[in-house]
Every structure is written in C-alpha cells, then in structure tokens.
Amino acid sequence: MSGSSTPLSSTKTLSTAPSPKPKANELEALFFNPRIPASHLIEYIASRPQTSSTIFVYDLAEQTGFGTLTKSWARSGKESAPVVDLQTRAGAGLTLVGRLSEGTSQDGVITAYTSTKGLSMMASSLSYLPEAGPTSRLVLQVPNLLFANDALSISPSLAPLATSLPILPSSLVILLSATPQEAADFAHISYQLTSHHVVHIFDHYAAAREIGHSISPLSPIPVKENSSVEGVLAHAGYSFFDYTGDSEAETVVVLLNGPLALAAKAIASRSTGFGVISVNVLRPWDEDSLRDILPKTARIIHVLDDVPTALTQGFLYPDVFGALLYHEAVSAIHGHRVTPAQTQSYVSKEDAFIRFLSKFVPASVKNVSALLPSSAKKLFLFSTPNSVLTSFSHVLEDVFLSNKGVSARLLTDHDAFSKSGGITINRMLLSPKKDVSPFLPIPVALPFEKDEVDFLGILDPSLVKSHSLVKYAKPGSVILVITSWSPAELLANLPSESLASVAQKDVHLYTFDAAGIASQLVDASNTDVVENVLVTLAFLRLYLGGAAREDLVAIVAKSAFEGVVQGTSLDAVNSAAWSGLVDIEIPAVSEEDVTSSAPQKDIEFNAVVVESDDGDSVATGAYVGTWHDAAKHILFHDAFTPSGLASEASLRPEIPDDTFLVTCVVNRRLTPLEYDRNVFHLEFDTRGTGLKYEIGEALGVHGWNDAQEVLDFCDWYGVNPNRLITIPVVAGEDNMHTRTVFQALQQQIDLFGRPPKSFYTDLAPFATSSVDKHSLLFIGSAEGSSTFKKLSEKDTVTFSDVLRMYPSAKPGIERLCELVGDIKPRHYSIASAQSVVGDRVDLLVVAVDWQAPNGSIRYGQCTRYLAGLKVGQKVTVSIKPSVMKLPPDNMQPLILAGLGTGAAPFRAFLQHRAWLLQQGQKVGPVYYYFGSRYQSAEYLYGEEIESFILDGVITRAGLAFSRDGPKKVYIQHKMLEDSEALATMIQDQKGVFYLCGPTWPVPDVYEALVNALVKYKGQDVASAGEYLEGLKEEERYVLEVY
C-alpha cells in the first residue's frame, strides 16, 4: 500500500493525495505533506527530467516496493524521465557502464534503482565506470531492505556491502540516510555532487515508508564544478559523521547510519558515559573528520559491523581501526559483527538492542518505553489486503493529521506467508507534538511484542482464530473486532487461551458490524466509504474513553469529515456508529476451561506491497503476461537461468534435482489384456545423457497431466490455454519462467492431484457465492474434518473437482497456479543393473486406477502418463538414492521378498549377481520370495526368474500365488518353510533381508523371521525382535514399503 492516496473522496481529510500521473504543481505539493512517505519524494527527486536523463529500475528494487511510482509517472509521459526495466544478475551493472561509456547516455546523468543485494551483484561491473562529470554520471538510489532467511523475513542489514565494498571503485560516493528528512535531503544531495558517481542507501525497512512526517525540500545548493563532498554536505547542514551523547564520554559506539544508529543515538541521548558516532558518508572515508568528532575523553571504541555471517570480515572496523590506531587517547578498539538475523532481532524484538549495547556501554536506559513520551499511544491494526477496510488506517491517520497538536506516525507492513492472500499490519504511534523525543523507527518503538499496544483493531474476524493477536494488548487496553458475529459467536471463535488472556488482563473487548450498519444507511454499491467512516467514529469513541459523548465525537468528526457521507448526514452516521458498538462481557475463565487447541500463528513482517496506478500490486509471484515475457527468457537466457550450470532447454532445468532427458524404447504390458491390472515394463535409452545410477536406486519421473483433461478444464474455467503466464519455477526459487497456460497446467501444476485441507480455506475468499464461501470455510475448519476426510479418502476429489463443486470460487489463473502448487516427481525402483544393461534404465510399473463413489474412473497421475508413453517419446527423469543397497561383501547371503511390482529392485540385484558369476567371482546364496495373485497373469519376469534358478543365481525360490490354490498362500508361508536356513543366514552368515512392496505383509514377515530365530537359534521372542531391530542399524533388515 503506497499510502499516497485513498479511495475515500467524500471527506475533507480523505481527499486523494497527488495522483500517480501528477501535474507539476501537484508534484511540488509532495513536500510539506505528511501523507507522503520519504520514499515517494526520493522517486520524485530522481525522476525529474532535469535530474536524470534515464531511470533504470531493477527488479530487486521493485520487490522492495520502490520504483513503481516512477514507472507510473513515466507512462503518463509528463514531467518524468524515461524508464527502463532491468533484471538483476551477475554483471548487471555493465548495462549502466555501457550507457555511460559509449551509449546513448554518454552525456547524461542516469539513475538506477536497485537493492543492497543488487548493488553487491553489480559491484564488479561498476569498477569499469568512466570518470564522472557534470553531465555524465551515475546515481544509484538503493532502498535498504534485505530479504533474509530464504525471503521468509526482512532485515535492514547492510551485510551485502561486506563483500562488495572492497571491489567498488574508490571514486564512488556512498551516502547513508536514516530519518525521512535525511532520506529526501540525501536524495537531493546525490544529484548535486556533480563530479562523482553516487550511491544513496536509505532506510526502506521503516523510516522511508513511514507516513506522518512533514518533509521540507532542501534549500538550493550552489553547484560548482569539482565541488567537494564535504562542501556540498556542509551547505545542506550535514557532515560525514554525527555524534550524539555525553560530550565527555569514555566509551563510543561507531556504526552506519540507519535504524540501529537511530536507536543507539536515542539511548545515548538519555545516558551518560557513552556516545554514538553514526556514519553518514561511507565513501570517501574521511579519517580526519572521524578524529575531529570523537570526544577527547574517548578511550574505548566499539564498532558495529554488518556482515553476512559471523565469520565474515566487516568493512567498517578496518576503516575505524586505521583512523584511530595512533589516536593518543584511544586505548582499545573492539569490533562486533552483526548478522542480518541479529539486526532484524535488534530492530524488532523488545529491548533486544538495549540488552546488546548494555554488555559494553554504560546505558542508563533499560527499555524502549523510556525513550518515548509518557503520553504516547500505540496502535496495531490488522486487516487483509482485499478488505474494504484496508484504507481505514490511512483514514484514521488523516483524522489525527488534521489536528496540528498531534504527531501521528503510521507504518504499513505485510505478512505474506501466514495467511493466504496475506495480512496487512498497520502500526501507529500517537503523541503530542509538544513532547519532543528522539526519532525512533517504528519497529523499534512499537515491536510485535506481548502487552505492547493501547489499542488493537482486528478488521478481519478470521484473524482472531488463526493468529495470536490478543497477546499484543496491554492490560486494561481496548480491542475492537470488526465483525457481524454476535457476542456469543465471537467468544466461541476466540481460542480459550486468548479468552483467558483477555480476562486476565482486564482488556475491554468490543465488536462492531460496520458492513451491516453501512448497508442500513446507504445502498449496497456505496458502502465502502461509509464503512471506513463508521469504524473511524467507533474508534474515536473508544479513544476518547470516559470523556466520550456522542455530541463530542460528532464535533471531532466534523473537523475531519464533510457533513454528508455518500448522501447520508454525518450526524446520522455518527449516531449509528455510537449505537452499533457492542461491549462484550468477558466470562470468568478458570484453568480447567483452558484447553489445548491448534497453535495460533505469529505475525511477522516479510513483504512490502505497493499499489500501482491501476490498483495492481508489485510483488513476487505468478502473473498473466504477454509474449514479451517469453521473449525475454529466450533472449536473455542467462538472466533467467536458476543455476550457473549449463542446462538442456527441454529438460526443465528449474527442477532442483539433476535431470536427464531419456527416450522410451520399450513399453510392454506384462499382464494379459483381459486381466484387471495393467503391469507394464518400460525401458529408456540413456545414451548421451550422462545418467548414472546405482543398484537399488529409484528413478524420479516428472510426469504430465493428461492433455485432453487440461484442455477440458481450460474450456470450463474460461481461460485461453494459449495465453502466456509467468509463474515461479519448481521448488519456490526466486526465478520465474514463462509458458502457456496449457503448458503450465499440463507439465507443472498438480491440477488433478488431491488438495490438502488448507486449499479449501485458501479458496474461500475467491467465492462470490455465500453458500460456496461458507462451505469451503467449513471444510477447511476443524469442525469440517469428517467432511474433508470423506472428500479426500472416499470421494478422492482433485483440485479440479473442488473447483467444479464450488463454481463461484474462480481465482485468476495465475493465482490458481500458486494455490494448487507443483506436480511432484513420482519415484519408481529401478528394475535394472547398469553394469549389465549399459545405457539403459528399466522400470516395472502398475497402472493405478479406481472407481470413485460417483462412478467415475480415477487414474494415478504419473502411472497414467507412463502407461501412455510411445516409443521414441522423451521423458524428464532424475535419480533418487534408496535404502535398497547391495551389501559390501558379495558372499553375504541375500533374502529378497517382493510383492507385485516390489520385484523391481530385486531384478537389478539378480542381474548384478548373475554378471558377477559370469566374471568368475564367488557370490553368496540368494533366497528369492515373490508373491502375486495368479501365476499365469502376474508372475512378473517369470522367464528371467526361472533362468536365474537354472543358472544358480537364485539358490531357492519361494513363489506364492495367493489365488491359484484352494488355500491362500503368501510369501510368509514360504519363508516358514525355510525357517532354519533363514535363521542361519541372518544370524551366522551376516545375511541381508529385503522386503519391497505394500505395507500389509510387514507384520507377518517380521513374525516369520522372529519365529525362525526362536526355533533354531535359541532366542526368545523379545530378544529375537530386538535382534532384528538392531539389524536395521546395520542395514541388514531393509524395508521399502508403500
């Protein structure tokens, strides 16, 4: 959410801020407007035609939510520099170097937007930058927001600089800003340094995205050729370093300007005995300025270095050490390496940074609350991105901004992973403007911690049950839930732990049916604005506390809103809001009443969403595109290749396992055509592929969905199968690839697989029918477990079936692909030994099909694909290791027990043993047990088995065909006939027992072996069982069952 505008236009304070297609006078109004975040001002400054000749927007910048407005302004064609989109890859900076050296921007100032990670990837290329000049130079605007921990969380760490700074050209100026005003000023300064290439890194983790700061433009700086960095900064009121704290401090902490520096300076301003130096200019490094700003009393220096890992050398410590090595007063310089995870913890965990600093500085401040005005009020507002109340936080911010005596700061974050569609998190900090306090980033001042906030607004009632939100409320605070639920329904949906917490903390709990009240005031098409105004009025009543009266709330409202809202008088709206607020009576909760339930999820900031001018969001994920996207993947293959390894284009190189393209040369049915089970033998030619496999390993087959079923689905869903879609590659890596909808649904998306329970819940928000929506929510809830079990296990419904069952739930095809997920490779035991068959791999497969209760025939996705393979058809495969390994000593006896297609790996075993005998090597005995229903139909590889028996490869064969005789015979019965030999081989000859096939015979086979050891080796039942369990550790009792 950009925060630059709101859809509410019927009020004074809710009128839209500057349009994404601004006029010049509107753009000037961006300054002094507290509704505009600093990041928008940076984009405005950078994108002016008089500032930049061209803007290069890298994908990594957009993923942090920076660059969207610049692109919108460029599309409008007015008062904006042209924009070029670029992908980030190794050597990406060469485009910029080329444009400045010989290209069309040779005589222009070009600007690039990238992230700190992107800067590190282009560092080596930037070393080739030509000399900067007044009319030819590069400015990099870099939002500092690092996706850490596999993009599951976000950190404001500058760790990427640790590896890239040494190779960046020394002539590059690197500016670091922390506050919103600094961010805008440094953006302006970066274009006034006319003799330098400049990198400006600003805090996009929080400060630059905050709303509520009236930022003033920087006074004009007289630009002279060869103006020094120091001179330009000084004219703007800045210096290379800032010092905060005791003027006679003995201990000084040095760190880069950013969120941690702001926190450290706030602590130092309230403490004695130590001070903080923040680095505003990292390059050029000015040792004299550092020595000048250091207190003469300083003896001990602590340097905080951002590093990728604790084992990485930082870049700030060597600079500080070199500057102060011979300083007469300094006796010690200590380095502290801070990883991205630590940085994230220090800015998001209550008092974590204070505890860290207190280990080596004499900090008087013990908690963050001491750094805030005592009158400060803290608010959390939780909603979902598609809710009509998404704008409420900005409406409320506008109300407070209209009061000149109140400071209202708002930060909007997102949790993209804990709920389908994401959660919008709004943190608001209110305080009187007269109460001056050091600037603290909102994540530090208002962390996601227990007992933190004075007001908790839950704008989506489903979050009450799924997420642990109640814990954030202070004792005696207020919780407002926007819902149509009755008090009884709310209490029933609150987990007992949350209810106990509300009761224990004496929290005041209210509900408010904004949608229901709005529908009574205006017609259904105009309720969005009214709902937001209603919730604002309800909040004002609660905010005013005991002083609240209906007429007083009306007076406050009239200073913020017009007298008429969507054709209804504000007095009527206020009256409805006043009467609609429901105070929930909290029942007494005893310890016995608190029952264990599914754990609630925690909230975490892990995404930034920015609205574009057409309402779309810039975010990673699938999207419907055009042929241009596919062309980019072909023309710029290296940029879109997930690995640096060479890959075969037809192989699906995005799959994380090493894959091989093999050719089907044999597809032969082994069972009679009239038999009800189709067991078939496959052979694949591997020549020229490099595929190697060991005996007993499995072949992963990357199967496709049936083409006709995919086309039928596209026709029903109303999507053009030839339309292009860009989706994340398999395994959730950062890379994307573009293919047709048909290709995606046939080759990647598991459309005909079985959906998990979460799919029903995730699909529900897309249902336009109330019946469909509530049915899906019920199935996905704990109460719907029996219904889900019936659908999954009895009806065996697929993703496609669920969509047809609830036809009003039709997410866009790109969103559907993300909801369904990818087809997983199916693994089959390899039925050949490469030592024997050479460039070939064999499989033994049974086609899986069954009849659903509705009479339709279901098929196993991959076995259906394999059964339909034609000779000459290419198949993508991978190799998976297995527990089915031959023992190291060829003389060790083998006991092989396979049922049906479980004979596959043993065919490979027998082929290898036969090959060893042909080589003249001695081998141990092999007892082969095989079971199926009919010898005439399912004696799989029967001719080969008989040949192995005649050649002495198989010492004894126990063949059990359960349906051939009057009495059913299974492999365990055949094993009982050989009990003495089996006991001897297992206990005395280090024999190895293998079982492959279904799970049902495991207990009977286990009992047969136990009885053999009891009867012939003198063990009792317990010790025999323990002996077999011990063989598992030695890999001599091996089960591969399914």
Coordinates of N, CA and C in Angstrom, one line a residue, residues 685-816:
D685 N 16.3 -45.3 -23.1 CA 17.6 -45.2 -23.6 C 18.3 -44.0 -23.0
T686 N 19.4 -44.1 -22.4 CA 20.1 -43.0 -21.7 C 21.4 -42.6 -22.4
R687 N 21.6 -43.1 -23.6 CA 22.9 -42.7 -24.3 C 23.0 -41.2 -24.5
G688 N 24.2 -40.7 -24.1 CA 24.5 -39.3 -24.3 C 23.9 -38.4 -23.2
T689 N 23.2 -38.9 -22.2 CA 22.6 -38.1 -21.2 C 23.5 -37.9 -20.0
G690 N 24.5 -38.8 -19.8 CA 25.3 -38.8 -18.6 C 24.6 -39.4 -17.4
L691 N 23.4 -40.0 -17.6 CA 22.7 -40.6 -16.4 C 23.5 -41.8 -15.9
K692 N 23.8 -41.8 -14.6 CA 24.4 -42.9 -13.9 C 23.5 -43.3 -12.7
Y693 N 23.4 -44.5 -12.4 CA 22.6 -44.9 -11.2 C 23.2 -46.2 -10.6
E694 N 23.0 -46.3 -9.3 CA 23.5 -47.5 -8.6 C 22.3 -48.5 -8.4
I695 N 22.7 -49.7 -8.1 CA 21.7 -50.7 -7.9 C 20.8 -50.4 -6.8
G696 N 19.5 -50.5 -7.0 CA 18.6 -50.3 -5.9 C 18.1 -48.8 -5.8
E697 N 18.6 -47.9 -6.6 CA 18.2 -46.5 -6.6 C 16.8 -46.4 -7.3
A698 N 16.2 -45.3 -7.1 CA 14.9 -45.0 -7.7 C 15.0 -44.0 -8.8
L699 N 14.1 -44.1 -9.8 CA 14.0 -43.1 -10.9 C 12.8 -42.2 -10.7
G700 N 13.1 -40.9 -10.6 CA 12.0 -39.9 -10.4 C 11.5 -39.5 -11.8
V701 N 10.2 -39.7 -12.0 CA 9.6 -39.4 -13.3 C 8.8 -38.1 -13.1
H702 N 9.1 -37.1 -13.9 CA 8.4 -35.9 -13.9 C 7.2 -35.9 -14.9
G703 N 6.1 -36.5 -14.4 CA 5.0 -36.8 -15.3 C 4.2 -35.6 -15.7
W704 N 3.4 -35.7 -16.7 CA 2.5 -34.7 -17.2 C 1.0 -35.1 -17.0
N705 N 0.2 -34.1 -16.8 CA -1.2 -34.3 -16.8 C -1.8 -34.6 -18.2
D706 N -2.9 -35.3 -18.2 CA -3.5 -35.7 -19.5 C -3.9 -34.4 -20.3
A707 N -3.5 -34.4 -21.5 CA -3.7 -33.2 -22.4 C -5.1 -32.9 -22.6
Q708 N -6.0 -33.9 -22.8 CA -7.4 -33.6 -23.1 C -8.1 -33.1 -21.8
E709 N -7.7 -33.7 -20.7 CA -8.3 -33.2 -19.4 C -7.9 -31.7 -19.1
V710 N -6.7 -31.4 -19.5 CA -6.3 -30.0 -19.3 C -7.1 -29.1 -20.2
L711 N -7.2 -29.4 -21.4 CA -8.0 -28.6 -22.4 C -9.5 -28.5 -22.0
D712 N -10.0 -29.6 -21.5 CA -11.4 -29.6 -21.0 C -11.5 -28.6 -19.8
F713 N -10.5 -28.7 -18.9 CA -10.6 -27.8 -17.7 C -10.5 -26.3 -18.2
C714 N -9.6 -26.0 -19.1 CA -9.4 -24.6 -19.6 C -10.7 -24.1 -20.2
D715 N -11.4 -25.0 -20.9 CA -12.7 -24.6 -21.6 C -13.7 -24.3 -20.5
W716 N -13.8 -25.2 -19.5 CA -14.8 -24.9 -18.4 C -14.4 -23.7 -17.6
Y717 N -13.1 -23.5 -17.3 CA -12.7 -22.4 -16.5 C -12.7 -21.0 -17.2
G718 N -12.9 -21.1 -18.5 CA -12.9 -19.9 -19.3 C -11.6 -19.2 -19.5
V719 N -10.5 -20.0 -19.6 CA -9.2 -19.4 -19.8 C -8.6 -19.9 -21.1
N720 N -8.0 -19.0 -21.8 CA -7.4 -19.4 -23.1 C -6.1 -20.2 -22.8
P721 N -6.1 -21.5 -23.3 CA -4.9 -22.3 -23.0 C -3.6 -21.8 -23.7
N722 N -3.7 -21.0 -24.7 CA -2.6 -20.4 -25.4 C -2.1 -19.1 -24.8
R723 N -2.8 -18.6 -23.8 CA -2.3 -17.4 -23.1 C -1.1 -17.6 -22.3
L724 N -0.2 -16.6 -22.3 CA 1.1 -16.8 -21.6 C 0.9 -16.4 -20.1
I725 N 1.6 -17.2 -19.3 CA 1.6 -16.9 -17.8 C 3.0 -17.1 -17.3
T726 N 3.4 -16.2 -16.4 CA 4.8 -16.2 -15.8 C 4.6 -16.7 -14.4
I727 N 5.2 -17.8 -14.0 CA 5.0 -18.4 -12.7 C 6.3 -18.8 -12.1
P728 N 6.4 -18.9 -10.8 CA 7.6 -19.3 -10.1 C 8.0 -20.7 -10.6
V729 N 9.3 -20.9 -10.7 CA 9.8 -22.2 -11.1 C 9.6 -23.2 -9.9
V730 N 9.7 -24.5 -10.2 CA 9.5 -25.5 -9.2 C 10.4 -25.3 -8.0
A731 N 10.0 -25.7 -6.8 CA 10.7 -25.6 -5.5 C 10.8 -24.2 -5.0
G732 N 10.0 -23.3 -5.5 CA 9.9 -22.0 -4.8 C 11.2 -21.1 -4.9
E733 N 12.0 -21.3 -5.9 CA 13.2 -20.4 -6.0 C 12.8 -19.1 -6.5
D734 N 13.7 -18.1 -6.5 CA 13.4 -16.7 -6.8 C 13.1 -16.6 -8.3
N735 N 13.5 -17.5 -9.2 CA 13.4 -17.4 -10.6 C 11.9 -17.6 -11.1
M736 N 11.6 -17.0 -12.2 CA 10.3 -17.2 -12.8 C 10.5 -17.7 -14.2
H737 N 9.5 -18.4 -14.8 CA 9.6 -18.7 -16.2 C 8.2 -18.5 -16.8
T738 N 8.2 -18.3 -18.1 CA 7.0 -18.0 -18.9 C 6.7 -19.2 -19.8
R739 N 5.4 -19.6 -19.7 CA 4.9 -20.6 -20.6 C 3.4 -20.4 -20.8
T740 N 2.8 -21.2 -21.7 CA 1.4 -21.0 -22.0 C 0.6 -21.6 -20.8
V741 N -0.6 -21.2 -20.7 CA -1.4 -21.8 -19.6 C -1.5 -23.3 -19.8
F742 N -1.7 -23.7 -21.0 CA -1.7 -25.2 -21.2 C -0.5 -25.9 -20.8
Q743 N 0.7 -25.4 -21.1 CA 1.9 -26.0 -20.7 C 2.0 -26.0 -19.1
A744 N 1.7 -24.9 -18.5 CA 1.8 -24.8 -17.1 C 0.9 -25.9 -16.4
L745 N -0.4 -26.0 -16.9 CA -1.3 -26.9 -16.3 C -1.0 -28.4 -16.6
Q746 N -0.4 -28.6 -17.8 CA -0.1 -30.0 -18.2 C 1.2 -30.4 -17.5
Q747 N 2.2 -29.6 -17.5 CA 3.6 -30.0 -17.1 C 4.0 -29.6 -15.7
Q748 N 3.4 -28.7 -15.1 CA 3.9 -28.2 -13.8 C 2.9 -28.2 -12.7
I749 N 1.7 -27.8 -12.9 CA 0.7 -27.6 -11.9 C -0.1 -28.8 -11.6
D750 N -0.2 -29.2 -10.3 CA -0.8 -30.5 -9.9 C -2.3 -30.4 -9.9
L751 N -2.9 -30.0 -11.0 CA -4.4 -29.7 -11.1 C -5.2 -31.0 -10.7
F752 N -4.7 -32.2 -11.0 CA -5.5 -33.4 -10.8 C -5.0 -34.2 -9.6
G753 N -4.2 -33.5 -8.8 CA -3.8 -34.1 -7.5 C -4.9 -33.9 -6.4
R754 N -4.6 -34.5 -5.3 CA -5.5 -34.3 -4.1 C -5.2 -33.1 -3.3
P755 N -6.2 -32.2 -3.1 CA -6.0 -31.0 -2.4 C -5.8 -31.2 -0.9
P756 N -5.0 -30.5 -0.2 CA -4.9 -30.6 1.3 C -6.1 -29.7 1.9
K757 N -6.2 -29.8 3.2 CA -7.3 -29.1 3.8 C -7.2 -27.6 3.7
S758 N -6.0 -27.1 3.7 CA -5.7 -25.7 3.6 C -6.2 -25.1 2.3
F759 N -6.3 -25.9 1.2 CA -6.8 -25.4 -0.1 C -8.2 -24.9 0.0
Y760 N -9.0 -25.6 0.8 CA -10.4 -25.1 0.9 C -10.5 -23.8 1.5
T761 N -9.7 -23.6 2.6 CA -9.7 -22.3 3.3 C -9.1 -21.2 2.4
D762 N -8.0 -21.5 1.6 CA -7.4 -20.6 0.8 C -8.3 -20.2 -0.4
L763 N -9.2 -21.1 -0.8 CA -10.0 -20.8 -2.0 C -11.3 -20.0 -1.6
A764 N -11.7 -20.1 -0.3 CA -12.9 -19.5 0.1 C -13.0 -18.0 -0.2
P765 N -11.9 -17.2 0.0 CA -12.1 -15.7 -0.3 C -12.4 -15.4 -1.7
F766 N -12.2 -16.3 -2.6 CA -12.5 -16.1 -4.0 C -13.9 -16.4 -4.4
A767 N -14.7 -17.0 -3.5 CA -16.0 -17.4 -3.8 C -16.9 -16.2 -3.8
T768 N -17.7 -16.0 -4.8 CA -18.7 -14.9 -4.9 C -20.0 -15.3 -4.3
S769 N -20.3 -16.6 -4.2 CA -21.5 -17.1 -3.6 C -21.3 -17.3 -2.1
S770 N -22.2 -16.8 -1.3 CA -22.1 -17.0 0.1 C -22.1 -18.5 0.5
V771 N -22.9 -19.3 -0.2 CA -23.0 -20.7 0.1 C -21.7 -21.4 -0.1
D772 N -21.1 -21.1 -1.3 CA -19.8 -21.7 -1.6 C -18.7 -21.3 -0.6
K773 N -18.7 -20.0 -0.3 CA -17.7 -19.5 0.6 C -17.7 -20.1 2.0
H774 N -18.9 -20.2 2.5 CA -19.1 -20.8 3.9 C -18.9 -22.3 3.9
S775 N -19.2 -23.0 2.8 CA -18.9 -24.4 2.6 C -17.4 -24.7 2.6
L776 N -16.7 -23.9 1.9 CA -15.3 -24.1 1.8 C -14.6 -23.8 3.1
L777 N -15.1 -22.7 3.8 CA -14.5 -22.4 5.1 C -14.8 -23.5 6.1
F778 N -16.0 -24.1 6.0 CA -16.4 -25.2 6.9 C -15.4 -26.4 6.7
I779 N -15.3 -26.8 5.5 CA -14.4 -28.0 5.2 C -13.0 -27.7 5.7
G780 N -12.5 -26.5 5.5 CA -11.2 -26.2 5.9 C -11.0 -26.0 7.4
S781 N -12.1 -26.0 8.2 CA -12.0 -25.7 9.6 C -11.9 -27.1 10.4
A782 N -11.6 -27.0 11.7 CA -11.6 -28.2 12.5 C -12.9 -28.9 12.5
E783 N -14.0 -28.2 12.5 CA -15.3 -28.8 12.5 C -15.6 -29.6 11.3
G784 N -14.9 -29.2 10.2 CA -15.2 -29.9 8.9 C -14.3 -31.1 8.6
S785 N -13.6 -31.6 9.6 CA -12.6 -32.7 9.4 C -13.3 -33.9 8.8
S786 N -14.4 -34.3 9.3 CA -15.1 -35.5 8.8 C -15.5 -35.3 7.3
T787 N -16.0 -34.1 7.0 CA -16.3 -33.9 5.6 C -15.1 -33.9 4.7
F788 N -14.0 -33.3 5.2 CA -12.7 -33.3 4.4 C -12.2 -34.7 4.2
K789 N -12.3 -35.5 5.3 CA -11.8 -36.9 5.2 C -12.6 -37.7 4.1
K790 N -14.0 -37.5 4.1 CA -14.8 -38.2 3.1 C -14.4 -37.8 1.7
L791 N -14.3 -36.5 1.5 CA -13.9 -36.0 0.2 C -12.6 -36.5 -0.3
S792 N -11.6 -36.5 0.7 CA -10.3 -36.9 0.3 C -10.1 -38.4 0.1
E793 N -10.6 -39.2 1.1 CA -10.3 -40.6 1.1 C -11.4 -41.5 0.4
K794 N -12.6 -41.1 0.5 CA -13.7 -41.8 -0.2 C -14.0 -41.3 -1.6
D795 N -14.2 -40.0 -1.7 CA -14.6 -39.5 -3.0 C -13.3 -39.2 -3.8
T796 N -12.2 -39.1 -3.2 CA -10.9 -38.9 -3.8 C -10.9 -37.7 -4.8
V797 N -11.4 -36.6 -4.3 CA -11.6 -35.4 -5.2 C -10.2 -34.8 -5.5
T798 N -10.1 -34.2 -6.6 CA -8.9 -33.5 -7.1 C -9.1 -32.0 -6.9
F799 N -8.0 -31.2 -7.1 CA -8.2 -29.8 -7.2 C -9.2 -29.4 -8.2
S800 N -9.2 -30.0 -9.4 CA -10.2 -29.7 -10.4 C -11.6 -29.9 -9.9
D801 N -11.8 -31.1 -9.3 CA -13.1 -31.4 -8.8 C -13.6 -30.4 -7.8
V802 N -12.8 -29.9 -6.9 CA -13.2 -28.9 -5.9 C -13.6 -27.7 -6.6
L803 N -12.9 -27.2 -7.6 CA -13.3 -26.0 -8.3 C -14.6 -26.2 -9.0
R804 N -14.9 -27.4 -9.5 CA -16.2 -27.6 -10.2 C -17.3 -27.7 -9.1
M805 N -17.0 -28.2 -8.0 CA -18.0 -28.3 -6.9 C -18.4 -26.9 -6.4
Y806 N -17.5 -25.9 -6.4 CA -17.8 -24.6 -5.9 C -17.5 -23.6 -7.1
P807 N -18.4 -23.6 -8.1 CA -18.0 -22.8 -9.3 C -17.9 -21.3 -9.1
S808 N -18.4 -20.8 -8.1 CA -18.3 -19.3 -7.9 C -16.9 -18.9 -7.4
A809 N -16.1 -19.9 -7.0 CA -14.7 -19.6 -6.5 C -13.8 -19.8 -7.7
K810 N -13.5 -18.7 -8.4 CA -12.6 -18.8 -9.5 C -11.5 -17.8 -9.4
P811 N -10.4 -18.1 -8.7 CA -9.3 -17.1 -8.7 C -8.7 -17.0 -10.1
G812 N -8.0 -15.9 -10.4 CA -7.3 -15.8 -11.7 C -6.4 -16.9 -11.9
I813 N -6.1 -17.3 -13.1 CA -5.4 -18.5 -13.4 C -4.0 -18.4 -12.8
E814 N -3.4 -17.2 -12.7 CA -2.0 -17.1 -12.1 C -2.1 -17.3 -10.6
R815 N -3.2 -16.9 -10.0 CA -3.4 -17.2 -8.5 C -3.7 -18.6 -8.3
L816 N -4.4 -19.2 -9.2 CA -4.8 -20.6 -9.0 C -3.5 -21.5 -9.1

